[in-house]
Short mmCIF file of C-alpha atoms in Angstrom, two decimals:
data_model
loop_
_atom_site.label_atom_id
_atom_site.label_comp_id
_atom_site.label_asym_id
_atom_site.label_seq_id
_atom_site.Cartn_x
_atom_site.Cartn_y
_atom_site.Cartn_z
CA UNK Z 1 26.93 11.23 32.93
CA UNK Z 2 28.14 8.86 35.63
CA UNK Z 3 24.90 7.26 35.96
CA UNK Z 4 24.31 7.04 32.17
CA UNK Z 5 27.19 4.89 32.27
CA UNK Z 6 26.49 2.52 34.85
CA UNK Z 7 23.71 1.34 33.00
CA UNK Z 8 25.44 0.93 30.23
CA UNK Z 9 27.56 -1.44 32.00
CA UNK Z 10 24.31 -3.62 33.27
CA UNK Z 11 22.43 -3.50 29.97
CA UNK Z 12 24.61 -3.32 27.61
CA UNK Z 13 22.16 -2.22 24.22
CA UNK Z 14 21.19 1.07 26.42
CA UNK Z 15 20.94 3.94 23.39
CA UNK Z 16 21.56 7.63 24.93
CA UNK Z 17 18.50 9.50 25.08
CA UNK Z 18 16.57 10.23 21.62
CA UNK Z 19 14.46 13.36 21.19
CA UNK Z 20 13.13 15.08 18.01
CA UNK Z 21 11.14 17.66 16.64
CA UNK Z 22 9.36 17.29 13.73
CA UNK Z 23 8.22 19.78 10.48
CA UNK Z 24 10.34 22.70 11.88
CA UNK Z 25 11.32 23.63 8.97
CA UNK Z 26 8.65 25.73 6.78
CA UNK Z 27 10.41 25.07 3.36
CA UNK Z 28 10.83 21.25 3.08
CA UNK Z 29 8.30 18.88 2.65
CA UNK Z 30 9.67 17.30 5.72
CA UNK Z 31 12.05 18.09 8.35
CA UNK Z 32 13.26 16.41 11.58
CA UNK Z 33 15.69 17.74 14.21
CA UNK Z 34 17.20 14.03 15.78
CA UNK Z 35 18.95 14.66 18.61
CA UNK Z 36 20.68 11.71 20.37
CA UNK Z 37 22.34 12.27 23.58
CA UNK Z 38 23.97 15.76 22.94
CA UNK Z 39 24.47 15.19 19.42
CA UNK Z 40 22.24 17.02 16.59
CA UNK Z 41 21.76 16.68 13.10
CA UNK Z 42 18.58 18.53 10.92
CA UNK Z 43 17.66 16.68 7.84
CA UNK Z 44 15.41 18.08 5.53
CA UNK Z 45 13.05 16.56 2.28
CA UNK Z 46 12.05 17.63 -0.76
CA UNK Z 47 10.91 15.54 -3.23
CA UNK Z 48 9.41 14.59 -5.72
CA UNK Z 49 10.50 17.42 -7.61
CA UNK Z 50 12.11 17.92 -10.86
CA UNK Z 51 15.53 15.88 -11.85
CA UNK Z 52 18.21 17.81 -13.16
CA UNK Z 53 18.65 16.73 -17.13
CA UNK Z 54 21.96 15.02 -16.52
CA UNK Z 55 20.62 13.25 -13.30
CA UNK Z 56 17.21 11.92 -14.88
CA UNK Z 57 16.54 8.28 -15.22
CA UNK Z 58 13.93 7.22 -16.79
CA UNK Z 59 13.14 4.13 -14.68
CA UNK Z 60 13.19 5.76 -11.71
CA UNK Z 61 13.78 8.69 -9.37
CA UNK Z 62 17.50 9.85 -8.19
CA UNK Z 63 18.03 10.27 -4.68
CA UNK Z 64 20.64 13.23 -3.93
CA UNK Z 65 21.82 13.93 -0.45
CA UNK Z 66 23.43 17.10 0.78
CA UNK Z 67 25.66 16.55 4.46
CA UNK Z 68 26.47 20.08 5.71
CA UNK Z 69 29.19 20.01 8.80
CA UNK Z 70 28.48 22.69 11.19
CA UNK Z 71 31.00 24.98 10.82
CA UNK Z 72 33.27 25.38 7.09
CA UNK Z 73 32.69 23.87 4.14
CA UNK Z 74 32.36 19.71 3.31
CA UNK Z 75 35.48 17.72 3.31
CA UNK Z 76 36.13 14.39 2.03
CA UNK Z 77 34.91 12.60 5.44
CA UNK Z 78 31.64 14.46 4.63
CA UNK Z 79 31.28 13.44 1.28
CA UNK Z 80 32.00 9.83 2.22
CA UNK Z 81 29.04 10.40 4.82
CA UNK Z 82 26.71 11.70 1.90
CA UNK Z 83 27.61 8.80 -0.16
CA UNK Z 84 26.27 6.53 3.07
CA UNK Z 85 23.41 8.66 3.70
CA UNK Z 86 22.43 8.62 -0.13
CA UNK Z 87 23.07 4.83 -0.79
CA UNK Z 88 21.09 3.65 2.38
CA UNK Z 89 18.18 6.47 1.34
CA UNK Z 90 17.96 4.64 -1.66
CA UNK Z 91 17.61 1.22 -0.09
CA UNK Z 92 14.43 2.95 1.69
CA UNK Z 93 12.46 4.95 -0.96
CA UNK Z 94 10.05 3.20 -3.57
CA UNK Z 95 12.46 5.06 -6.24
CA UNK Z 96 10.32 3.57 -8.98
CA UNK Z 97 7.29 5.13 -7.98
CA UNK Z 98 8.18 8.67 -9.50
CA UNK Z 99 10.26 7.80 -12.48
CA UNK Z 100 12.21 10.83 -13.51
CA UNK Z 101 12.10 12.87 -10.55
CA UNK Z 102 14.53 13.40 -8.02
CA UNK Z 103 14.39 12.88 -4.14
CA UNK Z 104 16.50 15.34 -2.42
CA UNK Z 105 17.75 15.39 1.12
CA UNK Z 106 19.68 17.55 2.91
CA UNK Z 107 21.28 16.89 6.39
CA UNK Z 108 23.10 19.42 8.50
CA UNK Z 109 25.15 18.81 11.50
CA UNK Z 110 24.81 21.07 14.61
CA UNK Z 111 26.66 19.71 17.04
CA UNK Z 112 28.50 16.48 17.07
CA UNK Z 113 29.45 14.54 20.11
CA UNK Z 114 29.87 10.70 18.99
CA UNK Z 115 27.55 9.23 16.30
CA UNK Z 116 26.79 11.76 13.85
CA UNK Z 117 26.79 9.33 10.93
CA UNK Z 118 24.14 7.29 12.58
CA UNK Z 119 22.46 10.80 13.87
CA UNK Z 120 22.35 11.74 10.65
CA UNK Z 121 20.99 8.83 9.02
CA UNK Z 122 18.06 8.69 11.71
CA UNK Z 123 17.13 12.10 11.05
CA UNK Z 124 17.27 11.54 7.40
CA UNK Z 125 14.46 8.36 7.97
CA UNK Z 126 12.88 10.60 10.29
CA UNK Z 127 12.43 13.39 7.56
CA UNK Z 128 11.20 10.67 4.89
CA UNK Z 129 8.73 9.47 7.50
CA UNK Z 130 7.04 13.08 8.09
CA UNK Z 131 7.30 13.84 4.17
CA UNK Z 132 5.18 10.52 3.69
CA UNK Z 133 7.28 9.22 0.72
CA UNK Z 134 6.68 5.84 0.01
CA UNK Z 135 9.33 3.66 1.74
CA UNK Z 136 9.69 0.10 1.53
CA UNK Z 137 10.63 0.18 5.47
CA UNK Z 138 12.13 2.34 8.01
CA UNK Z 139 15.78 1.90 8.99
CA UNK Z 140 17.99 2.87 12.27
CA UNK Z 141 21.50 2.94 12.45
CA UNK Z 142 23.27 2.21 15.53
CA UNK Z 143 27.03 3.13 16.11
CA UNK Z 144 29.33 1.37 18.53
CA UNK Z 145 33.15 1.18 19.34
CA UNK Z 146 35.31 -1.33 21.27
CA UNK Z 147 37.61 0.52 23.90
CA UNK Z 148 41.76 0.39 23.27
CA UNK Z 149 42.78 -0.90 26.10
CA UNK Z 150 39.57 -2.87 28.09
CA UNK Z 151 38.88 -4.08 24.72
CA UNK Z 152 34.98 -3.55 25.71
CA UNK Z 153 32.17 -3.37 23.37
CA UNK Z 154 30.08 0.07 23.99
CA UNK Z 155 27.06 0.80 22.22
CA UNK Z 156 26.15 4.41 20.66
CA UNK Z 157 29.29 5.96 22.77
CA UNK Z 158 29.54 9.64 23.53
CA UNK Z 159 32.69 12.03 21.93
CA UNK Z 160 34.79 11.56 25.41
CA UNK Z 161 34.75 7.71 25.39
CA UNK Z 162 35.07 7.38 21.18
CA UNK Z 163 38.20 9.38 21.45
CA UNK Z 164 39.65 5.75 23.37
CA UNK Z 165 38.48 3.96 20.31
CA UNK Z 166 40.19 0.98 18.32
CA UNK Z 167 37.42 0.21 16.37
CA UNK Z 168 33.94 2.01 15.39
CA UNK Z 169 31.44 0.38 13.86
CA UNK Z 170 28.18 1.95 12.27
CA UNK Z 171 25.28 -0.05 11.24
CA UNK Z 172 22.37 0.25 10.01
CA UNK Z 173 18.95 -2.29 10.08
CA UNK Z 174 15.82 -2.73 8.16
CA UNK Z 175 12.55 -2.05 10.18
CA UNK Z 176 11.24 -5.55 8.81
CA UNK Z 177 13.37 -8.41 9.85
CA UNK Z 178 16.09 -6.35 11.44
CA UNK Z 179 18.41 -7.58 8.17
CA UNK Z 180 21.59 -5.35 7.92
CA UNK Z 181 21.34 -2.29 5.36
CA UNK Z 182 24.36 -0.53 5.41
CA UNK Z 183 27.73 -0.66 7.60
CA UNK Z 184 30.59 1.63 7.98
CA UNK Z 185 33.65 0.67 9.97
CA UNK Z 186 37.00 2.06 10.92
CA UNK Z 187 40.25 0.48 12.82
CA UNK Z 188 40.58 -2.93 12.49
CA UNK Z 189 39.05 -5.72 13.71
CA UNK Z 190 38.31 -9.61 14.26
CA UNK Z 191 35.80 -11.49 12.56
CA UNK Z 192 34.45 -12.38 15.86
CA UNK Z 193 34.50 -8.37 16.96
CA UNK Z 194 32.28 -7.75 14.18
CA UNK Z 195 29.61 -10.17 14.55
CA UNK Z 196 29.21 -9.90 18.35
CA UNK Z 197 29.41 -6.02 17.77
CA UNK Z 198 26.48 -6.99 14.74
CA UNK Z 199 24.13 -8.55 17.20
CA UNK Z 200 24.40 -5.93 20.10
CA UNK Z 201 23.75 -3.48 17.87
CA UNK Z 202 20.38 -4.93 16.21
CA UNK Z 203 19.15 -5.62 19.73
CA UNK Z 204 19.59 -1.95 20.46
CA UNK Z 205 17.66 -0.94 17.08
CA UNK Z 206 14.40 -2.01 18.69
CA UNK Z 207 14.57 0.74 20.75
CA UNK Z 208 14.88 3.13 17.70
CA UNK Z 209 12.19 1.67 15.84
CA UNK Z 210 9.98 1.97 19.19
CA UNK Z 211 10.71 5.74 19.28
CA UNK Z 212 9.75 5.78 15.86
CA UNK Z 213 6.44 4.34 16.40
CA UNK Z 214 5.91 6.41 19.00
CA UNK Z 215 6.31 9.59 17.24
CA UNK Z 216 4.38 8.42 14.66
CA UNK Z 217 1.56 7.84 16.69
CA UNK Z 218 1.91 11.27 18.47
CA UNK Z 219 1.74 12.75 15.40
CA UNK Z 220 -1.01 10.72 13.78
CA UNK Z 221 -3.16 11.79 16.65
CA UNK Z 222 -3.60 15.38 14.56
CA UNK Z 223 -5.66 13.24 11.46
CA UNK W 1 5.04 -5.59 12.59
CA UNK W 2 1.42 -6.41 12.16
CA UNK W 3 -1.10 -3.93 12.11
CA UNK W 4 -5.19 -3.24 11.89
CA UNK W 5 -7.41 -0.77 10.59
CA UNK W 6 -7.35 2.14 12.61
CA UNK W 7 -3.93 1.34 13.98
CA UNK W 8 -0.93 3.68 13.69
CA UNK W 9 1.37 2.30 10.80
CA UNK W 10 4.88 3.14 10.11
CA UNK W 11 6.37 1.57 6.49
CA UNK W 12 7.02 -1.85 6.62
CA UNK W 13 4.25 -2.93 8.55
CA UNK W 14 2.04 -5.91 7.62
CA UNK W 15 -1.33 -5.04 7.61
CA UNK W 16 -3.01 -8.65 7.67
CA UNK W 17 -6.43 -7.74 8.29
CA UNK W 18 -6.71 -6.90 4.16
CA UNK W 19 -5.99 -10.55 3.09
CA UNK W 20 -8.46 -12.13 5.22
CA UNK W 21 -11.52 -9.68 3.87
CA UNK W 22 -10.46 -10.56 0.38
CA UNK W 23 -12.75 -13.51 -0.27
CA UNK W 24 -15.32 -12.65 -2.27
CA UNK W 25 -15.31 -8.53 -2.91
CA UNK W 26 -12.59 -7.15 -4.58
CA UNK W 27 -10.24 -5.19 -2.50
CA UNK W 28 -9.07 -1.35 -3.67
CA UNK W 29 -5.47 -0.33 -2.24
CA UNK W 30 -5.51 3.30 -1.51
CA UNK W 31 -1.94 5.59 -1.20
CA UNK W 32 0.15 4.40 1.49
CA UNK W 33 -0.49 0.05 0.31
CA UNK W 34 1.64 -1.59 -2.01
CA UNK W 35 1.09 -5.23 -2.28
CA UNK W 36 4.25 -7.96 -2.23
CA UNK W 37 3.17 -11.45 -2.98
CA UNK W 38 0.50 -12.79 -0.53
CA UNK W 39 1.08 -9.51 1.84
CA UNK W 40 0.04 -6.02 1.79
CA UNK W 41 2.53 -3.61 3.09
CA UNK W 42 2.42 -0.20 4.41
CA UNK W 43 4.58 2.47 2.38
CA UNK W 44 3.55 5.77 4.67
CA UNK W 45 2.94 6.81 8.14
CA UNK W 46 -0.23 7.56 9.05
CA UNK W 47 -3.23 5.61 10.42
CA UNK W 48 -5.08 2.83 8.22
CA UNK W 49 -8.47 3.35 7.33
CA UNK W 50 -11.38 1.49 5.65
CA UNK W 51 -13.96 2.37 3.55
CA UNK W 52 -16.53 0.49 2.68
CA UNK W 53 -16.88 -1.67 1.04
CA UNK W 54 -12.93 -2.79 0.69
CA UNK W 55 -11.43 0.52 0.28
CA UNK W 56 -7.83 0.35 2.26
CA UNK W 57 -5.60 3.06 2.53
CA UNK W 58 -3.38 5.40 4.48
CA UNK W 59 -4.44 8.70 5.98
CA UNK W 60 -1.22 10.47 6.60
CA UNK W 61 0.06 13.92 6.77
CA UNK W 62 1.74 15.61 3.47
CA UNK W 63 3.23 18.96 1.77
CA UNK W 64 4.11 17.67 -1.37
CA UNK W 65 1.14 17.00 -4.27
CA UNK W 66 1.87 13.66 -6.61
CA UNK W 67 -0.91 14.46 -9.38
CA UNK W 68 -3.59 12.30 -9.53
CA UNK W 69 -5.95 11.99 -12.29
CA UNK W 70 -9.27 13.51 -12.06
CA UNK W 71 -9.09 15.43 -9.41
CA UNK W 72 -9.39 19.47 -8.73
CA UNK W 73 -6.48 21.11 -8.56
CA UNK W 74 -5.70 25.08 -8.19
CA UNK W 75 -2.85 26.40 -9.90
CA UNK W 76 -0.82 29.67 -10.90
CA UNK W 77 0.39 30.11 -14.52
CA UNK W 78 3.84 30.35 -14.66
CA UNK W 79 4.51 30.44 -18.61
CA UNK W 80 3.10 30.75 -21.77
CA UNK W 81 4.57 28.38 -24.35
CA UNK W 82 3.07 28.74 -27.88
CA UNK W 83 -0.78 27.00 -27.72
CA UNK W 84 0.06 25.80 -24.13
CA UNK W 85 0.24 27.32 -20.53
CA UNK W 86 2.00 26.16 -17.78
CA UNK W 87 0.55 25.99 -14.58
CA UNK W 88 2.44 25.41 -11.30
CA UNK W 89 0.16 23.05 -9.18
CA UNK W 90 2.99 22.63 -6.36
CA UNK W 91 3.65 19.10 -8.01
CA UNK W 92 7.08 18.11 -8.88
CA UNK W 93 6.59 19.12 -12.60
CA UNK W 94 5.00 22.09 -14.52
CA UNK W 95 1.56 20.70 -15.84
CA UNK W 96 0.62 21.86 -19.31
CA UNK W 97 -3.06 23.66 -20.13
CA UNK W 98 -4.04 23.44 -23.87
CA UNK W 99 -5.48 26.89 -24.48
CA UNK W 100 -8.33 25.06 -26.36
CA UNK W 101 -8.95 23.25 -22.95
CA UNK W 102 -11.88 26.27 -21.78
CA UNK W 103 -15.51 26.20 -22.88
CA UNK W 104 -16.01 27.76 -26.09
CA UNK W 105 -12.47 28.45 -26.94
CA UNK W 106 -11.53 28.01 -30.58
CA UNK W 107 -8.08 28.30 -32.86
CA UNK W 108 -9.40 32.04 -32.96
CA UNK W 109 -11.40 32.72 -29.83
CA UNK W 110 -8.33 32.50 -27.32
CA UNK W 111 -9.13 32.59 -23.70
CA UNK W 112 -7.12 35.53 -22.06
CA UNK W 113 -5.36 34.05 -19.53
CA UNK W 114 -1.79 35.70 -18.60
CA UNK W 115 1.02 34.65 -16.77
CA UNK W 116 0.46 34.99 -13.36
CA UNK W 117 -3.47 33.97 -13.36
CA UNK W 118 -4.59 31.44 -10.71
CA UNK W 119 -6.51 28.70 -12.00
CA UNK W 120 -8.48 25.87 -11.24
CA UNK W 121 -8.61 22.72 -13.39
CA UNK W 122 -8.96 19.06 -13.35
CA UNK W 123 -6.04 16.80 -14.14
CA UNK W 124 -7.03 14.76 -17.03
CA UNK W 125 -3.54 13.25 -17.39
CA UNK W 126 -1.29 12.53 -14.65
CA UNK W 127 1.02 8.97 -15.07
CA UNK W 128 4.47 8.41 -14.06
CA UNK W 129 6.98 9.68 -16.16
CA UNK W 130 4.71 11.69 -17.89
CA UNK W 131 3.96 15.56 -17.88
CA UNK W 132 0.49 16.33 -15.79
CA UNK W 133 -2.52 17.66 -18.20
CA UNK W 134 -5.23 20.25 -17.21
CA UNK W 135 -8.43 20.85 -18.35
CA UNK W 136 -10.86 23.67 -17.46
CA UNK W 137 -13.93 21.76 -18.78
CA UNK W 138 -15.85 19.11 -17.99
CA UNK W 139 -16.71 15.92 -20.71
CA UNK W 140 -19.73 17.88 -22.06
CA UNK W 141 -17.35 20.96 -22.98
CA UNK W 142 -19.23 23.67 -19.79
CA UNK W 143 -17.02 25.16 -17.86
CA UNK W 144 -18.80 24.69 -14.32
CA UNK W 145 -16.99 25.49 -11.79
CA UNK W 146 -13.72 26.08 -13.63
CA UNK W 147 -11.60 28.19 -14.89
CA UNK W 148 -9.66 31.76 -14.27
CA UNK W 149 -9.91 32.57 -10.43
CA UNK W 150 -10.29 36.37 -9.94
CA UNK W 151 -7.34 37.95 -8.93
CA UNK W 152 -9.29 39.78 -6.10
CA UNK W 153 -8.83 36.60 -3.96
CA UNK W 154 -5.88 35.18 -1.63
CA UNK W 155 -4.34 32.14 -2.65
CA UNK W 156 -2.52 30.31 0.37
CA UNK W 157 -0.79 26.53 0.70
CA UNK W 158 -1.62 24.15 2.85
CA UNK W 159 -0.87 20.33 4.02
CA UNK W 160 -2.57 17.86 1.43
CA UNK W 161 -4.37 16.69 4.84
CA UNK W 162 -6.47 20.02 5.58
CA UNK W 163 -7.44 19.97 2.12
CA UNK W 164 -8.82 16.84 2.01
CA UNK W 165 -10.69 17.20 5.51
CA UNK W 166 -12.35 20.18 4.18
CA UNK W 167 -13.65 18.64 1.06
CA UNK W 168 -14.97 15.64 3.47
CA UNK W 169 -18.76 15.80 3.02
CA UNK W 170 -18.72 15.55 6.95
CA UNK W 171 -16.26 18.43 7.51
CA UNK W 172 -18.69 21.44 9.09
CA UNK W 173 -15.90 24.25 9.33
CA UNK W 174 -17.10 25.68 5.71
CA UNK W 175 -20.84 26.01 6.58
CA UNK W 176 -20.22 27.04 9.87
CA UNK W 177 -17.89 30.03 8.10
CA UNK W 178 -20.82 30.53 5.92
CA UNK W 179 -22.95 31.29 8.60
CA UNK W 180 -20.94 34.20 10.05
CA UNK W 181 -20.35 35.63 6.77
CA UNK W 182 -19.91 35.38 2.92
CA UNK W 183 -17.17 33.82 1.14
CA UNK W 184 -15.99 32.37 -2.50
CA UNK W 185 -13.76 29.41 -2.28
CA UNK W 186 -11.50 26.98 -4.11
CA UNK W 187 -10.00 24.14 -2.55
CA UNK W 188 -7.49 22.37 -4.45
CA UNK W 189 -6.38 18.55 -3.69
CA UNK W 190 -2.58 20.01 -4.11
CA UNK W 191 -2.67 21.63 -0.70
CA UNK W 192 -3.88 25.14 -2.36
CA UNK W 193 -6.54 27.09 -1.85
CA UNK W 194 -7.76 30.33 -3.44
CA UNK W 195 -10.38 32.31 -1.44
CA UNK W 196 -12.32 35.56 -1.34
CA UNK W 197 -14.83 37.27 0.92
CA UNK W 198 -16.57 40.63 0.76
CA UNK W 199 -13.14 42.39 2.29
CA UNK W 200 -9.57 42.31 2.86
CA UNK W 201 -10.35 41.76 6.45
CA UNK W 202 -13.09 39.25 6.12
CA UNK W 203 -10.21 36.90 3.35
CA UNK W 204 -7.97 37.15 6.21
CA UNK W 205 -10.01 35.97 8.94
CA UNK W 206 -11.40 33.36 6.91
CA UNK W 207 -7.64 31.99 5.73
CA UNK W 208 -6.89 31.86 9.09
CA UNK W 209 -9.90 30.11 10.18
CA UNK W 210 -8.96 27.42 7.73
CA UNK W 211 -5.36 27.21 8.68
CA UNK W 212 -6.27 26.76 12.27
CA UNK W 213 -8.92 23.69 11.37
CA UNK W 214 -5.58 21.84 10.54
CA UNK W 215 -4.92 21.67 14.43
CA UNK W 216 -9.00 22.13 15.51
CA UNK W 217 -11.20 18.52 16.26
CA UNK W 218 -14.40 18.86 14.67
CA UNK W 219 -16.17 19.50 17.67
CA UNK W 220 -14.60 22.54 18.23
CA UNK W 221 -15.08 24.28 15.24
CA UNK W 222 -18.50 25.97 16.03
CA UNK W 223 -16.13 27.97 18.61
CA UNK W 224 -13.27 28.69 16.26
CA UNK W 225 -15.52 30.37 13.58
CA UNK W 226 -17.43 32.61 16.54
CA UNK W 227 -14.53 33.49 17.65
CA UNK W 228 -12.73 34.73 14.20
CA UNK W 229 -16.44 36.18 13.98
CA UNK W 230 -16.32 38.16 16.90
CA UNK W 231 -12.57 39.32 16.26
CA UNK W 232 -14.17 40.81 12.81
CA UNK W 233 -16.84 42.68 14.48
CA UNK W 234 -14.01 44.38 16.84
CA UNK W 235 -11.70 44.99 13.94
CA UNK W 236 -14.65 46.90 11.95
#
């Protein structure tokens, strides 16, 4: 722990450790456990598959998300994580590609120790990867907080240092030109807090898209 | 990122090698390409692959069928709706069967199919937004190959990627099954596959012979199949 955190201090867009297994899940059409640092999230795919009537459009396909906490049943902070999940997912897919069909995707927590939201959206692009929907790119999000009293800027912090939090900041970037998809913040904060927060945090995307390829290319070694 | 044939692409990428062979022939974008502008883009993960003579597309790993038309599927029926069936091919939607879809059926001469049959049938209709069509006969109304599988057989899933290597003209592992014993099978493009052998046993061994190709490089598959073999001969 100590030493994770001295190199946080001398490059400061150091990501904990990623790790992920892929297709564990027999059901979906794909699955990925994310696990970053000690926190773990399982999303899971299925789609295309049939729309419910009232959800149909005829254009093109609904993306529904399902965010499970570990333990008891959603609350309001989980919906509001499912409406993140579900409105970024739909920045991703090709939706008009399967008109009338649904895309379904359902993410559940297992342990949660700082970053969950961007955990979860990770996995979630993860699981669209492996299920080989067509996506217009691949996104990571990135969370980061700056510290109440130093008034430092950590990236993807751990549940011990987010507890000393004035500000969090998720955010997440297109695979393409690193352009900003979706952000979620709480606390408040300077113009100035957000765009130096902005650019630390795309730098440390790269490494998520790297892990990305990398997977990818373990995995495409099997065709 | 930029990317090459034969490179691993994630979506997003830009795979610039397609533009610059466009010149004269006309270039074919396979599953996995989508084209924006002047650039092609990659839509799956997988590897890129050629074929020539400007045949692009994405080989990548998938559970989940998106009909296609033409091409064999196997299916079980799930419902029988006045003169259609409805046939689960592991798609997103039911596709339909007309009952006057088999060789020499008539308004009177009904095939007897009943729920619960596994069939294989050729998508003659399969568009977005629109409900996927079988047929169990070819354009000069013979059944071929067609038709009502016997319900003798096994009928097991698999990923859209082991069905396709086995139908690969260069794929050995079904001729070097042949060789250790006989077999009946049906390989669907939707990841299913109906089979049969001579026993319970033998349908067994063979499913799992196929099920372990998905893992197995080609040049190991003389071994796999002698060693399922040998298993058989201890087993009987």
């Amino acid at each position: 722990m100590q030493n994770q955190l001295e190199t946080t201090e001398e490059e400061e867009c150091v990501l904990r450790p990623m790790n992920c297994e892929l297709n564990q899940l027999s059901r979906p059409d794909g699955s990925a456990m994310f696990m970053q640092g000690d926190t773990v999230v399982v999303a899971g795919v299925y789609g295309p598959i049939e729309a419910k009537l009232q959800k149909m459009m005829h254009d093109r396909a609904t993306v529904e998300t399902m965010f499970s906490p570990a333990k008891g049943p959603p609350c309001v902070d989980d919906r509001a994580k499912e409406t993140v999940i579900r409105e970024t997912c739909e920045a991703v897919l090709l939706t008009a590609l399967h008109p009338g069909m649904a895309i379904s995707i359902n993410v559940q927590e297992l342990q949660d120790s700082g970053g969950l939201l961007a955990c979860a959206i990770n996995a979630a692009c993860l699981a669209l990867i492996i299920s080989s929907i067509s996506m217009k790119f691949t996104v990571a999000a990135v969370s980061c907080m700056i510290d109440r009293e130093s008034g430092k800027l950590i990236v993807d912090p751990d549940s011990t240092q987010i507890q000393q939090a004035r500000v969090t900041f998720t955010y997440v970037f297109e695979g393409i030109k690193k352009d900003l998809v979706s952000c979620h913040t709480t606390g408040r904060f300077s113009e100035n807090e957000l765009m130096e927060s902005l650019e630390k945090c795309r730098a440390a995307s790269q490494n998520i898209f790297d892990f990305y390829r990398n997977i990818v290319e373990q995995y495409a070694i099997k065709l | 990122m930029e990317v090459n044939i034969k490179d691993v692409v994630v979506p997003g990428d830009v795979a610039v090698e397609i533009m610059k062979s466009s010149e004269k022939e006309r270039v074919i974008l396979g599953p996995g390409l989508r084209r924006d502008c002047d650039r092609v883009l990659v839509t799956k993960a997988g590897v890129l692959k050629r074929r020539k003579p400007a045949i692009f597309y994405v080989d990548s790993y998938q559970k989940r069928y998106v009909p296609n038309r033409g091409e064999n599927v196997v299916g079980i029926v799930t419902q029988k709706a006045g003169d259609i069936y409805r046939v689960d091919i592991g798609a997103g939607e039911l596709a339909s069967l007309s009952y006057l879809a088999f060789e020499g059926a008539t308004k009177k001469n009904r095939p007897d199919i009943v729920v619960g049959d596994v069939i294989f049938a050729k998508l003659l209709v399969a568009s977005k937004g629109m409900e996927p069509e079988l047929i169990c006969v070819d354009s000069h109304g013979k059944k071929g190959k067609l038709g009502v599988l016997s319900p003798d057989g096994m009928l097991f899933d698999c990923s859209l990627s082991l069905a396709r290597k086995l139908l690969h003209p260069s794929c050995q592992l079904l001729t070097l099954l042949a060789k250790e014993q006989a077999y009946e099978i049906a390989i669907g493009m939707n990841g299913k596959i109906w089979m049969k052998a001579r026993s319970v046993h033998e349908t067994i061994a063979a499913c799992n012979a196929i099920l372990a190709a998905e893992n197995t490089p080609p040049a190991e598959m003389p071994a796999l199949c002698s060693s399922i073999a040998r298993n058989l001969l201890r087993i009987s």
